[in-house]
């Protein structure tokens, strides 16, 4: 049978666009799923120099099979043979136990439809079997950001990203469409450029002890401002140059002096200046203490003596230092926030008020409170 008749019979949705049959555009059907392809066959009926373009769905399916497709093109004698072999290869990938065996064809089609609005160049990782995709965005400063979606094609996909919690909540609110979440993700990345620049300025000019390895999600920093005294900043990612929430940690006698400076000069905060410069101005510093050269993290911890949590008796809990302290000058015991919260929750004398829980210090009995996590 003539090659054109075979193509018309087997691939009725793939249509030639000229009389020379050198350009085709349309759909091929693989296991009930339709995929769009375009074919440029300049020397038809010969397949020499043929160029194939595929929609995202079949491109993802055949990713990594480029050499196989080239071999098929070289060994097939007719365009019909090539199309048959291409469909067979795609069907094998849909049935591959390493690929989509754990999902139904309907689910596979749903996933492909979800990803149809996303440029393949932005896809960093795709696992159809796990219904997971990782999308990438490079911002104006060259930083790479990743949006991970699990359970795509389902009503409530699971979403994670290297964004502050406030921004991540905005992305999640746009679910379940992958395309809409990715667009909002890109908008959030663009709107947070100043925030990340400000946090980098803090990291480069201050001795940061918490978190150990700051990432793009973190909106807080704990920095050393004196011997055994630290300052914890909570920065607003939407307005990073405004005055942050500031909390001092250390011996009460020393800390009270810094609090007085802060109260006296807080109105001098200039949103046009950098956050480190503002901190130096309101605290009356010429410069911040620097981490001694040649010291590793353990030696640095000994130098700053952050102390152990009174509850769990460890310095770091899941990478975080104690951030809550007893307000009594005679006590000064310190706690990880989660440890203190769990302890106060277990005491019948504790009570909640808005987003805080209050009770008695387990060390001295003085009144103490901490934020309620979440």
CSV table of C-alpha atoms in Angstrom, one decimal:
chain,number,residue,atom,x,y,z
A,1,UNK,CA,0.0,0.0,0.0
A,2,UNK,CA,1.2,3.5,-0.8
A,3,UNK,CA,3.0,5.3,2.1
A,4,UNK,CA,0.5,8.2,2.1
A,5,UNK,CA,-2.5,5.8,2.3
A,6,UNK,CA,-0.9,4.0,5.2
A,7,UNK,CA,-0.3,7.2,7.1
A,8,UNK,CA,-3.9,8.3,6.4
A,9,UNK,CA,-5.2,5.0,7.7
A,10,UNK,CA,-3.1,4.6,10.8
A,11,UNK,CA,-2.6,8.3,11.6
A,12,UNK,CA,-5.7,10.1,10.5
A,13,UNK,CA,-5.0,13.1,12.8
A,14,UNK,CA,-1.5,13.8,11.3
A,15,UNK,CA,-2.1,16.0,8.3
A,16,UNK,CA,0.2,17.0,5.4
A,17,UNK,CA,0.4,20.8,4.9
A,18,UNK,CA,1.6,20.9,1.4
A,19,UNK,CA,1.4,18.9,-1.9
A,20,UNK,CA,5.0,17.7,-1.6
A,21,UNK,CA,4.3,16.0,1.7
A,22,UNK,CA,7.3,17.7,3.3
A,23,UNK,CA,5.6,19.1,6.3
A,24,UNK,CA,3.1,17.3,8.7
A,25,UNK,CA,1.4,18.6,11.8
A,26,UNK,CA,-1.2,16.9,14.0
A,27,UNK,CA,-1.6,14.1,16.5
A,28,UNK,CA,-0.5,10.6,17.0
A,29,UNK,CA,-2.3,8.2,19.4
A,30,UNK,CA,-0.4,6.1,22.0
A,31,UNK,CA,-2.5,3.9,24.3
A,32,UNK,CA,-5.5,6.2,24.1
A,33,UNK,CA,-3.5,9.4,24.7
A,34,UNK,CA,-3.1,11.9,21.9
A,35,UNK,CA,0.2,13.7,21.4
A,36,UNK,CA,0.9,16.5,19.0
A,37,UNK,CA,3.9,16.3,16.7
A,38,UNK,CA,5.3,18.2,13.7
A,39,UNK,CA,7.5,16.7,11.1
A,40,UNK,CA,9.7,18.5,8.5
A,41,UNK,CA,10.7,16.0,5.8
A,42,UNK,CA,12.5,18.1,3.2
A,43,UNK,CA,13.5,15.1,1.0
A,44,UNK,CA,10.2,13.1,1.2
A,45,UNK,CA,9.8,10.2,0.7
A,46,UNK,CA,13.4,9.9,1.9
A,47,UNK,CA,13.8,10.6,5.6
A,48,UNK,CA,17.2,12.3,5.3
A,49,UNK,CA,17.5,15.5,7.4
A,50,UNK,CA,14.0,14.9,8.8
A,51,UNK,CA,13.2,17.1,11.8
A,52,UNK,CA,10.8,16.1,14.5
A,53,UNK,CA,9.1,18.5,17.0
A,54,UNK,CA,7.0,17.1,19.9
A,55,UNK,CA,4.6,18.6,22.4
A,56,UNK,CA,5.6,18.5,26.0
A,57,UNK,CA,3.7,15.3,26.8
A,58,UNK,CA,5.6,13.1,24.4
A,59,UNK,CA,8.8,15.0,24.9
A,60,UNK,CA,8.8,14.1,28.6
A,61,UNK,CA,7.9,10.5,27.7
A,62,UNK,CA,10.8,10.1,25.3
A,63,UNK,CA,13.4,12.1,27.2
A,64,UNK,CA,16.7,10.3,27.1
A,65,UNK,CA,15.7,8.3,24.0
A,66,UNK,CA,17.1,10.8,21.5
A,67,UNK,CA,19.7,8.3,20.2
A,68,UNK,CA,17.1,5.6,19.8
A,69,UNK,CA,14.9,8.0,17.7
A,70,UNK,CA,17.9,8.8,15.5
A,71,UNK,CA,18.5,5.1,15.0
A,72,UNK,CA,14.9,4.5,14.1
A,73,UNK,CA,15.1,7.4,11.6
A,74,UNK,CA,18.2,5.9,10.0
A,75,UNK,CA,16.8,2.3,9.7
A,76,UNK,CA,13.2,3.1,8.6
A,77,UNK,CA,12.6,3.3,4.8
A,78,UNK,CA,9.3,5.1,4.9
A,79,UNK,CA,7.6,7.8,7.0
A,80,UNK,CA,4.9,5.3,7.9
A,81,UNK,CA,7.5,2.9,9.3
A,82,UNK,CA,9.1,5.7,11.3
A,83,UNK,CA,5.7,6.8,12.9
A,84,UNK,CA,4.9,3.2,13.8
A,85,UNK,CA,8.3,2.7,15.5
A,86,UNK,CA,7.9,6.1,17.3
A,87,UNK,CA,4.5,5.1,18.7
A,88,UNK,CA,5.9,1.7,19.8
A,89,UNK,CA,8.8,3.4,21.6
A,90,UNK,CA,6.4,5.8,23.3
A,91,UNK,CA,4.1,2.9,24.3
A,92,UNK,CA,7.1,1.0,25.8
A,93,UNK,CA,8.0,4.1,27.9
A,94,UNK,CA,4.4,4.4,29.2
A,95,UNK,CA,4.6,0.7,30.3
A,96,UNK,CA,8.1,0.9,31.7
A,97,UNK,CA,8.2,-0.3,35.3
A,98,UNK,CA,10.7,2.5,35.9
A,99,UNK,CA,8.3,5.1,34.5
A,100,UNK,CA,4.5,5.0,34.6
A,101,UNK,CA,3.5,1.4,35.6
A,102,UNK,CA,2.3,2.6,39.0
A,103,UNK,CA,-0.2,5.1,37.5
A,104,UNK,CA,-3.1,4.6,35.2
A,105,UNK,CA,-3.2,5.8,31.7
A,106,UNK,CA,-5.9,8.3,32.7
A,107,UNK,CA,-3.6,9.7,35.5
A,108,UNK,CA,-0.7,9.9,33.0
A,109,UNK,CA,-2.8,11.9,30.7
A,110,UNK,CA,-3.9,14.2,33.5
A,111,UNK,CA,-0.3,14.8,34.4
A,112,UNK,CA,0.6,15.6,30.8
A,113,UNK,CA,-2.3,18.0,30.6
A,114,UNK,CA,-1.2,19.7,33.8
A,115,UNK,CA,2.3,20.2,32.4
A,116,UNK,CA,1.2,21.3,29.0
A,117,UNK,CA,1.3,25.0,30.0
A,118,UNK,CA,4.8,24.9,31.4
A,119,UNK,CA,7.9,25.4,29.2
A,120,UNK,CA,9.9,22.1,29.2
A,121,UNK,CA,13.0,24.2,29.8
A,122,UNK,CA,11.8,25.0,33.3
A,123,UNK,CA,11.4,21.3,34.3
A,124,UNK,CA,14.3,20.2,36.4
A,125,UNK,CA,12.9,16.7,37.3
A,126,UNK,CA,9.9,14.7,36.5
A,127,UNK,CA,8.7,11.3,37.8
A,128,UNK,CA,5.4,10.2,36.4
A,129,UNK,CA,5.4,7.1,38.6
A,130,UNK,CA,5.6,9.3,41.7
A,131,UNK,CA,3.4,12.0,40.2
A,132,UNK,CA,6.1,14.5,41.0
A,133,UNK,CA,7.7,17.4,39.1
A,134,UNK,CA,10.4,19.9,40.2
A,135,UNK,CA,10.3,23.3,38.3
A,136,UNK,CA,13.2,25.7,38.2
A,137,UNK,CA,13.3,29.5,38.1
A,138,UNK,CA,16.6,31.5,37.8
A,139,UNK,CA,16.1,35.0,39.2
A,140,UNK,CA,17.7,38.3,38.1
A,141,UNK,CA,20.7,37.7,40.5
A,142,UNK,CA,21.4,34.3,39.0
A,143,UNK,CA,20.0,32.4,42.0
A,144,UNK,CA,18.2,29.1,41.3
A,145,UNK,CA,14.9,28.5,42.9
A,146,UNK,CA,12.9,25.2,42.9
A,147,UNK,CA,9.2,24.5,43.2
A,148,UNK,CA,8.4,20.8,44.0
A,149,UNK,CA,4.9,19.4,43.4
A,150,UNK,CA,3.9,15.9,44.4
A,151,UNK,CA,0.6,14.3,43.5
A,152,UNK,CA,0.1,16.3,40.4
A,153,UNK,CA,-3.1,15.5,38.6
A,154,UNK,CA,-4.8,15.1,42.0
A,155,UNK,CA,-7.1,17.7,43.7
A,156,UNK,CA,-4.6,18.6,46.4
A,157,UNK,CA,-1.0,18.3,45.2
A,158,UNK,CA,1.7,18.7,47.9
A,159,UNK,CA,3.8,21.8,47.4
A,160,UNK,CA,7.2,22.8,48.6
A,161,UNK,CA,9.6,25.5,47.6
A,162,UNK,CA,12.7,27.5,48.8
A,163,UNK,CA,10.5,30.4,49.7
A,164,UNK,CA,9.6,32.0,53.0
A,165,UNK,CA,6.4,30.5,54.5
A,166,UNK,CA,4.4,33.6,53.7
A,167,UNK,CA,5.2,33.4,50.0
A,168,UNK,CA,4.8,29.6,49.9
A,169,UNK,CA,1.3,30.0,51.3
A,170,UNK,CA,0.4,32.3,48.3
A,171,UNK,CA,1.7,29.7,45.9
A,172,UNK,CA,-0.3,26.9,47.5
A,173,UNK,CA,-3.5,29.0,47.4
A,174,UNK,CA,-3.3,28.9,43.6
A,175,UNK,CA,-3.5,25.1,43.4
A,176,UNK,CA,-4.2,22.6,42.1
A,177,UNK,CA,-3.1,23.8,38.6
A,178,UNK,CA,0.6,23.3,38.0
A,179,UNK,CA,0.7,26.1,35.5
A,180,UNK,CA,-1.0,28.7,37.8
A,181,UNK,CA,1.2,27.7,40.8
A,182,UNK,CA,4.4,28.0,38.7
A,183,UNK,CA,3.3,31.4,37.5
A,184,UNK,CA,2.6,32.6,41.0
A,185,UNK,CA,5.9,31.0,42.2
A,186,UNK,CA,7.8,33.1,39.6
A,187,UNK,CA,5.9,36.2,40.8
A,188,UNK,CA,6.9,35.5,44.3
A,189,UNK,CA,10.6,35.0,43.4
A,190,UNK,CA,10.6,38.3,41.6
A,191,UNK,CA,9.0,40.1,44.5
A,192,UNK,CA,11.5,38.7,47.0
A,193,UNK,CA,14.7,39.9,45.3
A,194,UNK,CA,15.3,42.7,47.7
A,195,UNK,CA,14.7,40.4,50.7
A,196,UNK,CA,17.3,37.9,49.6
A,197,UNK,CA,19.8,40.7,48.9
A,198,UNK,CA,19.2,42.1,52.4
A,199,UNK,CA,19.7,38.7,54.0
A,200,UNK,CA,22.9,38.2,52.0
A,201,UNK,CA,24.2,41.6,53.4
A,202,UNK,CA,23.5,40.3,56.9
A,203,UNK,CA,25.3,37.0,56.3
A,204,UNK,CA,28.3,38.7,54.8
A,205,UNK,CA,28.7,41.5,57.4
A,206,UNK,CA,27.7,39.7,60.6
A,207,UNK,CA,28.7,36.7,62.6
A,208,UNK,CA,25.6,34.5,62.1
A,209,UNK,CA,25.3,31.5,64.4
A,210,UNK,CA,21.8,30.5,63.6
A,211,UNK,CA,20.8,29.0,61.2
A,212,UNK,CA,24.0,27.1,60.6
A,213,UNK,CA,23.5,27.1,56.9
A,214,UNK,CA,21.0,29.9,56.0
A,215,UNK,CA,18.8,29.1,53.0
A,216,UNK,CA,16.4,31.1,50.9
A,217,UNK,CA,13.4,30.1,53.1
A,218,UNK,CA,14.9,31.6,56.3
A,219,UNK,CA,13.6,35.0,57.5
A,220,UNK,CA,15.4,35.0,60.8
A,221,UNK,CA,19.1,35.4,61.7
A,222,UNK,CA,20.8,35.2,65.1
A,223,UNK,CA,24.1,37.1,65.2
A,224,UNK,CA,26.7,37.7,67.8
A,225,UNK,CA,26.9,41.3,69.2
A,226,UNK,CA,29.1,40.8,72.2
A,227,UNK,CA,30.6,38.2,74.5
A,228,UNK,CA,28.0,35.6,75.1
A,229,UNK,CA,25.3,38.0,73.8
A,230,UNK,CA,23.4,37.5,70.6
A,231,UNK,CA,20.6,39.3,68.7
A,232,UNK,CA,17.8,37.5,66.8
A,233,UNK,CA,16.3,39.2,63.8
A,234,UNK,CA,13.0,38.4,62.2
A,235,UNK,CA,12.8,40.1,58.9
A,236,UNK,CA,9.6,40.8,57.0
A,237,UNK,CA,10.2,39.3,53.5
A,238,UNK,CA,7.8,41.8,51.9
A,239,UNK,CA,9.4,44.8,53.4
A,240,UNK,CA,13.0,43.7,54.3
A,241,UNK,CA,14.3,47.2,54.9
A,242,UNK,CA,11.8,48.1,57.5
A,243,UNK,CA,12.6,47.6,61.2
A,244,UNK,CA,12.7,43.9,61.9
A,245,UNK,CA,11.5,42.2,65.1
A,246,UNK,CA,14.6,42.2,67.4
A,247,UNK,CA,15.2,39.9,70.4
A,248,UNK,CA,18.3,39.9,72.6
A,249,UNK,CA,19.7,36.7,74.1
A,250,UNK,CA,22.2,36.6,76.9
A,251,UNK,CA,22.8,37.6,80.6
A,252,UNK,CA,19.9,39.9,81.6
A,253,UNK,CA,22.2,42.7,82.9
A,254,UNK,CA,24.0,42.9,79.6
A,255,UNK,CA,20.9,42.5,77.5
A,256,UNK,CA,19.0,45.3,79.3
A,257,UNK,CA,21.7,47.7,78.2
A,258,UNK,CA,21.2,46.8,74.6
A,259,UNK,CA,17.4,47.1,74.9
A,260,UNK,CA,17.8,50.6,76.3
A,261,UNK,CA,19.9,51.6,73.3
A,262,UNK,CA,17.4,50.1,70.9
A,263,UNK,CA,14.4,51.9,72.5
A,264,UNK,CA,16.3,55.2,72.6
A,265,UNK,CA,17.4,55.1,68.9
A,266,UNK,CA,14.8,53.0,67.2
A,267,UNK,CA,13.2,56.0,65.6
A,268,UNK,CA,16.5,56.6,63.8
A,269,UNK,CA,15.9,53.6,61.6
A,270,UNK,CA,16.3,54.5,58.0
A,271,UNK,CA,14.6,52.2,55.4
A,272,UNK,CA,16.9,53.6,52.7
A,273,UNK,CA,20.0,52.2,54.5
A,274,UNK,CA,21.1,48.6,54.7
A,275,UNK,CA,19.9,46.4,57.5
A,276,UNK,CA,23.4,45.9,59.0
A,277,UNK,CA,24.1,49.7,58.9
A,278,UNK,CA,20.8,50.4,60.6
A,279,UNK,CA,21.6,47.8,63.3
A,280,UNK,CA,25.0,49.4,63.9
A,281,UNK,CA,23.5,52.8,64.1
A,282,UNK,CA,20.7,52.0,66.6
A,283,UNK,CA,23.0,49.8,68.8
A,284,UNK,CA,25.9,52.3,68.7
A,285,UNK,CA,28.4,50.0,67.0
A,286,UNK,CA,31.3,50.9,64.8
A,287,UNK,CA,31.3,47.3,63.5
A,288,UNK,CA,30.0,43.9,64.4
A,289,UNK,CA,32.1,41.2,66.1
A,290,UNK,CA,33.8,38.9,63.6
A,291,UNK,CA,34.1,35.2,63.8
A,292,UNK,CA,37.8,34.5,64.7
A,293,UNK,CA,39.7,33.2,61.7
A,294,UNK,CA,40.8,29.6,61.7
A,295,UNK,CA,38.0,28.3,64.0
A,296,UNK,CA,35.6,25.6,63.0
A,297,UNK,CA,32.0,25.6,64.1
A,298,UNK,CA,32.6,23.6,67.3
A,299,UNK,CA,35.3,26.0,68.4
A,300,UNK,CA,33.1,29.0,67.6
A,301,UNK,CA,30.3,27.6,69.7
A,302,UNK,CA,32.7,27.3,72.6
A,303,UNK,CA,33.8,30.9,72.1
A,304,UNK,CA,30.2,32.3,72.1
A,305,UNK,CA,29.0,29.9,74.8
A,306,UNK,CA,25.4,29.6,73.6
A,307,UNK,CA,24.7,27.1,76.4
A,308,UNK,CA,22.5,24.0,76.5
A,309,UNK,CA,18.7,24.0,76.5
A,310,UNK,CA,17.5,23.4,80.1
A,311,UNK,CA,14.9,20.9,78.7
A,312,UNK,CA,16.8,18.7,76.2
A,313,UNK,CA,20.3,19.5,77.4
A,314,UNK,CA,21.6,20.0,73.9
A,315,UNK,CA,23.0,23.0,72.2
A,316,UNK,CA,21.3,22.5,68.8
A,317,UNK,CA,18.0,20.9,68.1
A,318,UNK,CA,17.4,20.1,64.4
A,319,UNK,CA,20.1,22.7,63.7
A,320,UNK,CA,18.7,25.5,65.8
A,321,UNK,CA,20.1,27.1,68.9
A,322,UNK,CA,18.1,27.9,72.0
A,323,UNK,CA,16.1,31.1,71.4
A,324,UNK,CA,14.1,31.5,74.5
A,325,UNK,CA,15.5,32.7,77.9
A,326,UNK,CA,14.1,33.0,81.4
A,327,UNK,CA,13.6,36.8,82.1
A,328,UNK,CA,14.8,36.4,85.7
A,329,UNK,CA,18.3,37.9,86.2
A,330,UNK,CA,19.1,35.2,88.8
A,331,UNK,CA,18.2,32.4,86.4
A,332,UNK,CA,18.8,33.1,82.7
A,333,UNK,CA,18.1,29.5,81.7
A,334,UNK,CA,17.7,29.1,78.0
A,335,UNK,CA,15.5,26.9,75.9
A,336,UNK,CA,14.8,25.8,72.4
A,337,UNK,CA,11.4,27.3,71.5
A,338,UNK,CA,9.9,23.9,70.7
A,339,UNK,CA,11.2,22.4,74.0
A,340,UNK,CA,9.8,25.2,76.1
A,341,UNK,CA,6.5,25.1,74.3
A,342,UNK,CA,6.1,21.3,74.8
A,343,UNK,CA,7.1,21.7,78.5
A,344,UNK,CA,4.6,24.5,79.1
A,345,UNK,CA,1.9,22.6,77.3
A,346,UNK,CA,2.4,19.7,79.8
A,347,UNK,CA,2.0,22.0,82.9
A,348,UNK,CA,-1.5,22.4,84.2
A,349,UNK,CA,-0.7,26.0,85.4
A,350,UNK,CA,0.2,27.2,81.9
A,351,UNK,CA,-2.3,29.2,79.8
A,352,UNK,CA,-2.6,30.5,76.3
A,353,UNK,CA,-3.1,34.1,75.2
A,354,UNK,CA,-3.4,34.8,71.4
A,355,UNK,CA,-0.3,33.3,69.8
A,356,UNK,CA,1.7,32.7,73.0
A,357,UNK,CA,1.7,30.3,75.9
A,358,UNK,CA,2.7,31.3,79.4
A,359,UNK,CA,3.7,29.4,82.5
A,360,UNK,CA,6.5,28.9,85.0
A,361,UNK,CA,10.2,28.6,84.2
A,362,UNK,CA,11.1,24.9,85.0
A,363,UNK,CA,14.4,26.1,86.5
A,364,UNK,CA,13.4,28.9,88.9
A,365,UNK,CA,9.6,29.2,88.7
A,366,UNK,CA,9.5,32.7,87.3
A,367,UNK,CA,6.9,33.7,84.8
A,368,UNK,CA,8.0,32.8,81.2
A,369,UNK,CA,6.3,32.6,77.8
A,370,UNK,CA,7.0,31.6,74.3
A,371,UNK,CA,5.3,31.8,70.9
A,372,UNK,CA,3.0,28.9,69.9
A,373,UNK,CA,4.7,27.2,66.9
A,374,UNK,CA,2.9,27.2,63.6
